[in-house]
Coordinates of C-alpha atoms in Angstrom, one line a residue:
Chain A
H1 CA 156.1 105.2 98.0
Q2 CA 152.4 105.0 98.7
V3 CA 150.3 106.6 101.3
L4 CA 147.4 104.5 102.7
R5 CA 144.4 105.7 104.7
I6 CA 143.3 103.0 107.1
K7 CA 139.8 103.0 108.5
T8 CA 139.8 101.1 111.8
R9 CA 136.5 99.9 113.1
N10 CA 137.3 98.9 116.6
E11 CA 140.0 98.8 119.3
E12 CA 141.2 95.4 118.2
E13 CA 142.2 96.8 114.8
V14 CA 143.9 99.8 116.4
K15 CA 146.0 97.4 118.4
Q16 CA 147.0 95.6 115.2
L17 CA 148.2 98.8 113.7
Q18 CA 150.1 99.7 116.7
L19 CA 151.9 96.4 116.4
L20 CA 152.7 97.2 112.8
E21 CA 154.0 100.6 114.0
S22 CA 156.5 98.8 116.2
L23 CA 158.1 96.9 113.3
E24 CA 160.9 99.2 112.6
H25 CA 162.3 97.3 109.6
L26 CA 159.2 98.3 107.6
E27 CA 160.2 102.0 108.0
L28 CA 156.6 103.1 108.2
D29 CA 156.0 106.8 108.5
F30 CA 152.6 107.4 110.2
W31 CA 151.2 110.7 109.2
I32 CA 148.3 110.1 111.5
N33 CA 149.2 107.6 114.2
P34 CA 146.9 104.8 115.4
S35 CA 145.3 106.0 118.6
S36 CA 141.5 105.6 118.6
A37 CA 139.1 103.7 116.4
A38 CA 137.3 107.0 115.6
L39 CA 140.2 108.4 113.6
P40 CA 141.7 107.3 110.3
V41 CA 145.3 106.3 110.2
D42 CA 147.4 107.7 107.4
V43 CA 150.7 106.0 106.8
R44 CA 153.5 106.4 104.2
I45 CA 155.0 103.1 103.1
P46 CA 158.4 102.7 101.3
A47 CA 157.9 101.2 97.9
N48 CA 159.5 97.8 98.7
N49 CA 157.2 97.2 101.7
V50 CA 153.9 98.2 100.2
Q51 CA 152.9 94.7 99.2
A52 CA 153.8 93.3 102.6
V53 CA 151.8 95.9 104.5
K54 CA 148.8 95.5 102.2
A55 CA 148.9 91.7 102.7
F56 CA 148.9 92.2 106.5
L57 CA 145.9 94.5 106.5
E58 CA 143.9 92.3 104.2
S59 CA 144.6 89.2 106.2
H60 CA 143.2 91.0 109.3
G61 CA 140.2 92.3 107.4
I62 CA 141.3 95.9 108.0
Q63 CA 139.9 98.3 105.5
Y64 CA 142.1 100.8 103.7
S65 CA 142.2 103.0 100.6
I66 CA 145.1 104.5 98.6
L67 CA 145.5 108.1 99.5
I68 CA 148.5 108.7 97.3
E69 CA 149.5 106.1 94.7
D70 CA 152.9 107.6 93.9
L71 CA 154.3 110.1 96.4
Q72 CA 157.3 110.9 94.3
A73 CA 155.1 112.0 91.4
V74 CA 153.2 114.3 93.7
L75 CA 156.4 115.8 95.0
D76 CA 157.8 116.3 91.5
K77 CA 154.6 118.1 90.3
E78 CA 154.6 120.3 93.4
K79 CA 158.2 121.4 92.7
E80 CA 157.3 122.1 89.0
D81 CA 154.3 124.1 90.1
M82 CA 156.3 126.2 92.5
A83 CA 159.0 126.9 89.9
Y84 CA 156.4 127.9 87.4
S85 CA 154.5 130.3 89.8
Q86 CA 157.8 131.8 91.0
Q87 CA 158.8 132.4 87.4
K88 CA 155.3 133.8 86.7
E89 CA 155.6 136.1 89.6
R90 CA 158.9 137.4 88.3
S91 CA 157.7 137.8 84.8
S92 CA 154.4 139.5 85.7
S93 CA 155.1 142.9 87.2
S94 CA 155.6 142.0 90.8
F95 CA 157.9 145.1 90.8
N96 CA 155.7 147.9 91.9
Y97 CA 156.6 150.9 89.7
G98 CA 154.5 153.2 91.8
T99 CA 156.8 153.1 94.8
Y100 CA 160.3 154.0 95.7
H101 CA 162.8 151.2 95.8
S102 CA 166.2 150.4 97.2
L103 CA 169.2 150.2 95.0
D104 CA 169.3 146.4 95.2
S105 CA 165.6 146.3 94.2
I106 CA 166.2 148.5 91.2
Y107 CA 169.2 146.5 90.1
A108 CA 167.2 143.3 90.4
E109 CA 164.5 144.8 88.1
L110 CA 167.2 145.7 85.6
D111 CA 168.2 142.1 85.4
H112 CA 164.6 141.1 85.2
L113 CA 163.9 143.4 82.3
A114 CA 167.0 142.3 80.5
S115 CA 165.8 138.7 80.8
E116 CA 162.1 139.2 80.0
Y117 CA 162.8 141.3 77.0
S118 CA 166.1 139.8 76.0
N119 CA 165.4 140.3 72.3
I120 CA 165.8 144.0 72.7
V121 CA 167.2 144.8 76.2
S122 CA 170.7 144.0 77.5
K123 CA 172.5 145.3 80.6
L124 CA 176.0 146.7 80.4
Q125 CA 178.3 147.8 83.1
I126 CA 180.1 151.1 82.2
G127 CA 182.1 151.4 85.4
E128 CA 182.0 151.5 89.1
S129 CA 181.1 154.1 91.6
Y130 CA 183.6 155.5 94.2
E131 CA 182.4 152.9 96.7
K132 CA 182.7 150.2 94.0
R133 CA 179.0 149.8 93.1
P134 CA 178.5 148.8 89.5
L135 CA 177.1 151.4 87.1
Y136 CA 174.6 149.6 85.0
V137 CA 173.2 150.9 81.7
L138 CA 170.3 149.3 79.9
K139 CA 170.8 149.1 76.1
F140 CA 167.7 149.0 74.0
S141 CA 168.5 147.8 70.5
T142 CA 167.0 145.8 67.6
G143 CA 170.4 145.1 66.1
G144 CA 172.7 146.8 63.7
N145 CA 176.3 147.8 64.4
N146 CA 176.9 150.9 66.5
R147 CA 173.7 152.6 65.4
P148 CA 173.1 156.3 66.2
A149 CA 171.9 156.3 69.8
I150 CA 170.1 158.3 72.5
W151 CA 171.6 158.6 75.9
M152 CA 169.4 159.0 79.0
D153 CA 170.4 159.2 82.6
A154 CA 168.6 159.7 86.0
G155 CA 169.7 160.1 89.6
I156 CA 172.9 161.9 89.2
H157 CA 171.7 163.8 92.2
S158 CA 170.7 161.1 94.7
R159 CA 168.0 162.9 96.6
E160 CA 166.0 163.4 93.4
W161 CA 164.2 160.1 93.9
V162 CA 161.4 160.6 91.4
T163 CA 164.1 160.5 88.6
Q164 CA 165.4 157.0 89.4
A165 CA 161.8 155.8 89.9
S166 CA 160.7 157.4 86.6
A167 CA 163.7 155.9 84.7
I168 CA 162.9 152.3 85.7
W169 CA 159.3 152.9 84.7
M170 CA 160.5 154.2 81.3
A171 CA 162.7 151.2 80.8
K172 CA 159.7 149.0 81.2
K173 CA 157.7 151.2 78.9
I174 CA 160.3 151.2 76.1
A175 CA 160.7 147.4 76.4
S176 CA 157.0 146.6 76.4
D177 CA 156.0 149.2 73.8
Y178 CA 158.3 147.9 71.2
G179 CA 156.3 146.2 68.6
K180 CA 153.1 147.9 69.8
D181 CA 153.7 151.6 69.8
P182 CA 154.5 152.8 66.2
S183 CA 156.7 155.6 67.5
I184 CA 159.0 153.6 69.7
T185 CA 159.0 150.7 67.2
S186 CA 160.2 152.9 64.4
L187 CA 162.7 154.6 66.7
L188 CA 164.3 151.4 67.9
N189 CA 164.4 150.1 64.3
K190 CA 166.8 152.9 63.4
M191 CA 168.5 153.9 66.7
D192 CA 169.6 152.5 70.0
I193 CA 168.7 153.8 73.5
F194 CA 171.1 153.7 76.4
L195 CA 169.5 154.3 79.9
L196 CA 171.5 154.8 83.1
T197 CA 168.8 154.6 85.8
V198 CA 171.0 155.3 88.8
T199 CA 174.0 157.5 87.9
N200 CA 175.0 158.0 91.5
P201 CA 174.4 154.7 93.4
D202 CA 176.6 155.6 96.4
G203 CA 174.6 158.7 97.0
Y204 CA 171.3 156.8 96.5
V205 CA 172.2 154.3 99.1
F206 CA 173.2 157.1 101.4
T207 CA 169.8 158.7 101.0
H208 CA 168.2 155.4 102.2
T209 CA 170.5 154.7 105.1
T210 CA 171.6 158.0 106.5
N211 CA 170.5 161.3 105.0
R212 CA 167.5 161.6 102.6
M213 CA 168.7 165.0 101.5
W214 CA 172.2 163.9 100.2
R215 CA 172.9 165.2 96.7
K216 CA 176.6 164.6 95.9
T217 CA 178.8 161.6 95.3
R218 CA 180.4 160.0 98.4
S219 CA 184.1 160.5 97.5
R220 CA 186.5 161.5 100.2
N221 CA 188.0 165.0 99.9
P222 CA 191.6 165.0 101.1
G223 CA 192.1 167.6 103.8
S224 CA 188.5 168.0 104.5
V225 CA 185.9 166.4 106.9
C226 CA 183.3 167.0 104.2
V227 CA 182.4 164.2 101.8
G228 CA 181.4 164.3 98.1
V229 CA 181.4 166.3 94.9
D230 CA 178.4 167.7 93.1
P231 CA 178.5 165.4 90.0
N232 CA 176.7 168.0 87.9
R233 CA 179.4 170.6 88.5
N234 CA 182.1 168.1 87.7
W235 CA 181.9 167.9 83.9
D236 CA 184.5 169.5 81.6
A237 CA 182.4 172.5 80.6
G238 CA 183.4 175.8 81.9
F239 CA 184.8 173.9 84.8
G240 CA 185.9 176.2 87.7
G241 CA 183.7 179.0 86.5
P242 CA 180.9 180.7 88.3
G243 CA 178.0 178.7 89.6
A244 CA 180.0 176.0 91.3
S245 CA 181.7 176.0 94.7
S246 CA 185.4 175.4 95.5
N247 CA 184.4 174.4 99.1
P248 CA 184.2 170.6 99.6
C249 CA 181.5 171.2 102.2
S250 CA 179.2 172.8 99.7
D251 CA 176.4 170.9 98.0
S252 CA 177.6 172.4 94.7
Y253 CA 181.3 171.6 95.2
R254 CA 182.8 171.1 91.7
G255 CA 185.5 168.7 92.8
P256 CA 189.3 169.0 92.5
H257 CA 189.3 168.9 88.7
A258 CA 186.9 168.1 85.9
N259 CA 185.9 164.4 85.7
S260 CA 187.5 163.7 89.1
E261 CA 184.3 161.7 90.0
V262 CA 184.4 158.2 88.6
E263 CA 180.7 158.3 88.0
V264 CA 181.1 161.2 85.6
K265 CA 184.3 159.8 84.1
S266 CA 182.5 156.5 83.4
V267 CA 179.8 158.2 81.4
V268 CA 182.2 160.4 79.5
N269 CA 184.3 157.4 78.6
F270 CA 181.3 155.4 77.4
I271 CA 180.0 158.2 75.2
K272 CA 183.4 158.9 73.7
N273 CA 184.0 155.2 73.0
H274 CA 180.6 154.8 71.5
G275 CA 181.2 157.6 69.1
N276 CA 177.6 157.8 67.8
I277 CA 175.5 159.3 70.5
R278 CA 173.1 161.8 69.0
A279 CA 171.1 163.0 72.0
F280 CA 171.9 163.5 75.7
L281 CA 168.9 163.6 78.0
T282 CA 169.3 163.9 81.8
L283 CA 166.7 163.8 84.5
H284 CA 166.6 165.9 87.7
S285 CA 164.0 167.1 90.2
Y286 CA 162.4 169.4 91.2
S287 CA 161.0 172.6 89.5
Q288 CA 159.3 171.4 86.3
L289 CA 161.8 172.8 83.8
L290 CA 163.0 171.7 80.4
M291 CA 166.4 173.2 79.7
Y292 CA 169.0 173.2 77.0
P293 CA 172.6 174.7 77.1
Y294 CA 174.3 176.7 78.3
G295 CA 174.7 176.8 82.1
Y296 CA 178.2 177.9 82.3
K297 CA 177.7 181.0 80.3
C298 CA 174.6 183.1 79.5
T299 CA 175.1 183.2 75.8
E300 CA 172.9 181.3 73.4
P301 CA 174.0 178.0 71.9
A302 CA 174.4 178.0 68.1
D303 CA 171.3 175.7 67.8
Y304 CA 169.3 177.9 70.1
A305 CA 166.2 178.2 67.8
E306 CA 165.9 174.6 67.1
L307 CA 166.5 173.5 70.7
D308 CA 164.0 176.1 72.0
A309 CA 161.3 175.1 69.6
L310 CA 161.9 171.4 70.3
G311 CA 161.8 172.1 74.0
R312 CA 158.5 173.9 73.7
A313 CA 157.1 171.1 71.7
A314 CA 158.2 168.6 74.3
A315 CA 156.8 170.7 77.2
S316 CA 153.5 170.9 75.3
S317 CA 153.4 167.1 75.1
I318 CA 154.1 166.9 78.8
R319 CA 151.2 169.3 79.5
S320 CA 148.8 167.4 77.4
L321 CA 148.5 164.5 79.9
Y322 CA 147.9 166.0 83.3
G323 CA 148.2 169.8 82.7
T324 CA 151.7 169.9 84.3
T325 CA 153.5 172.9 83.1
F326 CA 157.2 173.0 82.4
T327 CA 159.2 176.2 81.8
V328 CA 161.5 176.0 78.8
G329 CA 164.8 177.8 78.4
S330 CA 168.5 177.6 78.7
I331 CA 170.0 176.7 82.1
C332 CA 171.5 180.1 82.6
T333 CA 168.4 182.1 81.9
T334 CA 166.0 179.7 83.5
I335 CA 167.6 178.9 86.8
Y336 CA 171.1 180.1 87.4
Q337 CA 174.5 180.2 86.0
A338 CA 176.1 176.8 86.8
S339 CA 179.4 175.6 85.5
G340 CA 180.6 172.0 84.9
G341 CA 177.1 170.7 83.9
S342 CA 176.5 167.6 81.9
I343 CA 174.5 168.9 79.0
D344 CA 176.9 171.7 78.5
W345 CA 179.7 169.1 78.1
S346 CA 177.6 166.9 75.8
Y347 CA 176.6 169.8 73.7
D348 CA 180.1 171.2 73.3
Y349 CA 181.3 167.6 72.6
G350 CA 179.0 167.7 69.5
I351 CA 175.8 166.1 70.8
K352 CA 173.4 168.7 69.5
Y353 CA 170.2 167.4 71.2
S354 CA 171.2 168.0 74.9
F355 CA 168.4 168.6 77.3
A356 CA 168.1 168.6 81.1
F357 CA 164.7 168.0 82.7
E358 CA 163.7 169.0 86.2
L359 CA 160.6 166.9 87.1
R360 CA 157.8 167.4 89.6
D361 CA 156.9 169.3 91.6
T362 CA 157.5 173.0 92.1
G363 CA 158.2 172.9 95.9
R364 CA 155.2 171.7 97.8
Y365 CA 156.9 168.3 98.4
G366 CA 160.1 169.1 96.5
F367 CA 162.5 166.1 96.8
L368 CA 160.0 164.2 99.0
L369 CA 157.5 163.7 96.2
P370 CA 154.8 161.2 97.3
A371 CA 155.0 157.8 95.6
S372 CA 151.5 158.3 94.2
Q373 CA 153.0 160.8 91.8
I374 CA 155.7 158.6 90.4
I375 CA 153.8 157.0 87.6
P376 CA 152.0 160.2 86.5
T377 CA 155.3 162.0 86.6
A378 CA 157.0 159.2 84.5
E379 CA 154.1 159.1 82.1
E380 CA 154.0 162.8 81.4
T381 CA 157.8 163.1 81.2
W382 CA 157.9 160.2 78.8
L383 CA 155.7 162.1 76.4
G384 CA 158.2 164.9 76.4
L385 CA 161.2 162.6 76.0
K386 CA 159.5 160.8 73.1
K387 CA 158.8 164.1 71.3
I388 CA 162.5 164.9 71.5
M389 CA 163.6 161.3 70.5
E390 CA 161.2 161.4 67.5
H391 CA 162.8 164.6 66.3
V392 CA 166.3 163.1 66.7
R393 CA 165.2 160.1 64.7
D394 CA 163.8 162.3 62.0
N395 CA 166.7 164.7 61.9
P396 CA 169.9 162.8 61.5
Y397 CA 173.0 165.0 61.6
Chain B
Q1 CA 163.1 198.6 88.0
D2 CA 166.5 199.8 89.2
I3 CA 166.2 202.6 91.7
D4 CA 169.4 204.4 92.1
D5 CA 171.0 204.2 95.5
V6 CA 168.0 202.3 96.8
G7 CA 167.8 198.9 95.2
H8 CA 165.8 196.8 92.7
K9 CA 162.1 196.8 92.6
Y10 CA 160.0 194.0 91.0
Y11 CA 156.4 194.3 90.0
L12 CA 154.5 191.0 90.1
E13 CA 151.2 189.7 89.0
L14 CA 150.4 186.5 90.8
V15 CA 147.7 183.9 91.0
L16 CA 147.2 182.4 94.5
E17 CA 146.0 178.8 94.4
D18 CA 144.4 177.1 97.4
V19 CA 146.6 174.2 98.1
L20 CA 143.6 172.2 99.4
D21 CA 141.3 173.2 96.5
K22 CA 143.0 173.6 93.2
D23 CA 140.0 175.3 91.6
S24 CA 140.0 178.1 94.2
T25 CA 142.2 180.9 93.0
V26 CA 142.7 184.6 93.8
N27 CA 144.6 187.1 91.6
C28 CA 147.0 189.4 93.3
T29 CA 149.7 192.0 92.6
A30 CA 152.8 192.6 94.6
E31 CA 155.8 194.9 94.7
V32 CA 159.1 193.6 96.0
L33 CA 162.0 195.9 96.8
Y34 CA 165.4 194.3 97.4
H35 CA 167.6 196.8 99.2
L36 CA 170.9 197.7 97.7
G37 CA 174.0 196.4 99.3
N38 CA 172.7 195.3 102.7
N39 CA 171.7 191.6 102.5
N40 CA 170.7 191.6 106.2
I41 CA 167.5 193.6 105.6
A42 CA 164.5 191.7 104.4
P43 CA 163.0 192.9 101.1
D44 CA 160.0 195.2 101.3
V45 CA 156.9 193.6 100.2
Q46 CA 153.5 195.1 99.4
V47 CA 150.6 192.8 98.3
S48 CA 147.1 193.5 97.2
L49 CA 144.6 190.7 96.8
E50 CA 141.9 191.0 94.1
G51 CA 139.3 189.0 95.9
E52 CA 138.9 187.1 99.2
L53 CA 140.6 184.2 100.7
K54 CA 138.5 181.2 101.7
N55 CA 137.1 181.1 105.2
T56 CA 138.9 178.4 107.2
D57 CA 137.2 178.9 110.6
E58 CA 135.7 175.5 110.9
A59 CA 138.9 173.5 110.1
D60 CA 140.9 175.9 112.2
N61 CA 138.7 175.4 115.2
I62 CA 138.7 171.6 114.8
F63 CA 142.5 171.6 114.7
Y64 CA 142.7 174.0 117.6
H65 CA 140.6 172.0 119.9
R66 CA 142.2 168.7 118.9
I67 CA 145.6 170.0 120.0
K68 CA 144.3 171.8 123.1
S69 CA 142.8 168.6 124.3
L70 CA 145.8 166.4 123.8
E71 CA 147.0 164.8 127.1
K72 CA 150.6 164.8 126.1
E73 CA 152.4 167.5 124.0
L74 CA 152.5 166.7 120.3
V75 CA 155.8 165.5 119.1
A76 CA 156.6 164.3 115.5
E77 CA 159.5 163.9 113.1
N78 CA 160.2 163.8 109.4
I79 CA 157.1 165.4 107.8
P80 CA 156.9 164.4 105.0
D81 CA 158.8 161.2 105.5
S82 CA 161.4 160.0 103.0
Y83 CA 158.6 158.7 100.7
G84 CA 156.6 161.9 100.7
N85 CA 154.0 160.6 103.2
V86 CA 152.2 162.9 105.6
P87 CA 149.8 161.3 108.0
P88 CA 146.4 163.0 107.7
E89 CA 146.5 164.2 111.4
M90 CA 149.9 165.9 110.7
E91 CA 148.8 167.8 107.7
P92 CA 147.8 170.9 109.7
I93 CA 151.2 170.8 111.4
H94 CA 152.8 170.6 108.0
L95 CA 150.7 173.5 106.6
L96 CA 151.5 175.6 109.7
A97 CA 155.2 175.0 109.2
W98 CA 154.8 176.0 105.6
V99 CA 153.2 179.4 106.5
A100 CA 155.7 180.0 109.2
S101 CA 158.7 179.1 107.1
G102 CA 157.3 181.7 104.6
Y103 CA 158.1 184.3 107.1
V104 CA 161.6 183.0 107.8
I105 CA 162.2 182.8 104.0
W106 CA 161.0 186.3 103.5
Q107 CA 163.3 187.6 106.2
N108 CA 166.3 185.8 104.7
S109 CA 165.7 186.3 100.9
T110 CA 167.9 188.2 98.5
E111 CA 167.8 188.5 94.7
N112 CA 170.1 185.5 94.6
T113 CA 168.3 183.1 96.8
E114 CA 165.2 180.9 96.2
F115 CA 164.1 179.0 99.3
H116 CA 161.6 176.2 99.8
L117 CA 160.6 174.2 102.8
A118 CA 162.2 170.8 102.3
Q119 CA 161.1 169.0 105.4
I120 CA 160.1 169.2 109.0
K121 CA 162.8 167.3 110.8
H122 CA 161.2 167.7 114.2
V123 CA 158.3 169.4 115.8
K124 CA 157.4 169.6 119.5
Q125 CA 154.4 171.3 121.0
V126 CA 155.2 173.6 123.9
K127 CA 152.3 173.7 126.5
R128 CA 151.1 177.2 127.2
S129 CA 148.9 178.6 129.9
D130 CA 147.3 181.1 127.6
E131 CA 145.1 180.4 124.6
Y132 CA 147.8 180.2 122.0
L133 CA 149.3 177.0 120.6
E134 CA 153.1 177.0 120.5
F135 CA 155.3 174.7 118.4
D136 CA 159.0 174.4 118.3
Y137 CA 160.1 173.4 114.8
M138 CA 163.3 172.2 113.4
I139 CA 163.0 172.5 109.6
L140 CA 165.1 172.0 106.6
L141 CA 165.1 174.8 104.0
H142 CA 166.3 174.0 100.5
E143 CA 168.1 176.9 98.8
M144 CA 168.0 176.5 95.1
V145 CA 171.0 178.6 93.9
S146 CA 173.5 177.0 96.2
Q147 CA 171.5 173.7 96.5
E148 CA 172.2 173.8 100.2
I149 CA 169.9 172.2 102.7
I150 CA 169.8 174.5 105.7
P151 CA 168.6 173.5 109.1
W152 CA 166.5 176.2 110.8
Q153 CA 164.9 176.4 114.2
M154 CA 161.6 178.3 114.5
T155 CA 159.2 178.9 117.3
V156 CA 155.7 179.3 116.0
L157 CA 152.6 180.7 117.8
W158 CA 149.1 180.1 116.4
H159 CA 145.6 180.9 117.3
P160 CA 142.5 180.5 115.1
Q161 CA 141.6 184.2 115.4
H162 CA 145.0 185.7 115.8
G163 CA 146.9 183.9 113.1
V164 CA 150.5 182.8 112.9
Q165 CA 153.5 184.4 114.5
V166 CA 157.2 183.4 114.4
T167 CA 158.5 184.5 117.7
Q168 CA 162.0 183.2 117.3
D169 CA 164.1 181.7 114.6
S170 CA 167.7 180.8 114.0
R171 CA 169.8 179.2 111.4
Q172 CA 171.4 176.0 112.6
P173 CA 174.8 174.6 111.8
K174 CA 174.9 171.7 109.4
H175 CA 176.5 168.5 110.7
A176 CA 179.7 167.9 108.9
S177 CA 179.4 164.2 109.2
E178 CA 176.3 163.9 107.1

């Protein structure tokens, strides 16, 4: 198909074109209709009629030029360009890491990371939430067979938004730093990293749609109007002990029994089935704390000295960036006695390097941390996590 | 310090940092006495400042006159919002709530609680005929140990020269549906 631009010089020529317009069998598509001699006439002509129309114009001495020689070629190129720029948009960070995202948006970015960095990143589903949302873990691996691995999770308490936001930033950081940062490169050459960015997706959605301060899961409690279990009181570690509530309406309700929450059970199953997890790191907010076991009892863990020293080193790394201070200690001595917590379970299961982080801030904004602090929080926390991961890498057990 | 038959006394050395000017700090010491047994009595607090607090007269007066000259009573919700945003003109309302909630927190603290102001759910100015500004706040307090979010109503009076007063406050029931 061609598009011609016809320059009419007088009314007579305009009339000729209007005649042409009336010939329906030519299937002419006028982009600018003949109306006055002052204006050009643009017309698209189907391929098989091009010669006939040109002959007509020439025989009447009407001047024309070829605007588009091959319309299909132009359309094909445009389609190609659009696909390219769309892909480019997806592959350049059109995902803004410095803002809070919906669950769907985070899940889309997980897919995008897995595709852009497919040589080292893959996405696994380890289970489903109570409301049947998938629980997605990103696996960072350079190969091997069931290598020793580091587990990281965020957002077990849904209102702690800076944790999910930091986790997705870290995912990008790990993926893009491999091959560039010596520390991460050597780490991934020996070990795998598993990252669960949204541990409690039902709760997270609820904080967006209904109640920003929601903490627990969204499971139904038989016999109660109150919904949800505190997923960090639901692990099989001192379950039922002090520091967790037996009241379903409480924000620290432990649940009917350990691992009653599918979100918790899914992680437990994954870790048990993997069999080679060497560190368990979990992100919470707020308070700026770096803690090791125990929470369910106030006695020191066997590895107290090593964990405390490592915790202090990590806190020091965190402070080096923006001066943010983290307090280091066991859960019981630092905040309060709390039973059924995740790092107590992982530690007693045999994962020596079990740490829980409470990220920014210390109460000025609390859970409602301004988005402008997401990236600084992620950056500084990352330094602390790296310190721990390097130690795990260098101290196999 | 455990004081027999009286309670537990804590001796604290603190550094006060100006929220609006991180470099401005004042040292202070405090003694806090938690009374034995009765959790309905607020802890006794004695504070001494080693230095002076910054003068805020100018900002106070600007805010005071801005509110006094509003045609309609100020009403606002969700400060900060879900994303941590506080519109600049709401920042003084936010800070006022923070100070006032400090009083409520003090009155309701025990050795087993740690409260923070989580959010202002709702604030409504109440027009007065005298020189005071009055605000009716519905706030959310976050209690760390139980992890509960507790709605609390408080009526706050303020005047640039006379300071902050909480004239009424009451704990609110939580909605079971949430």
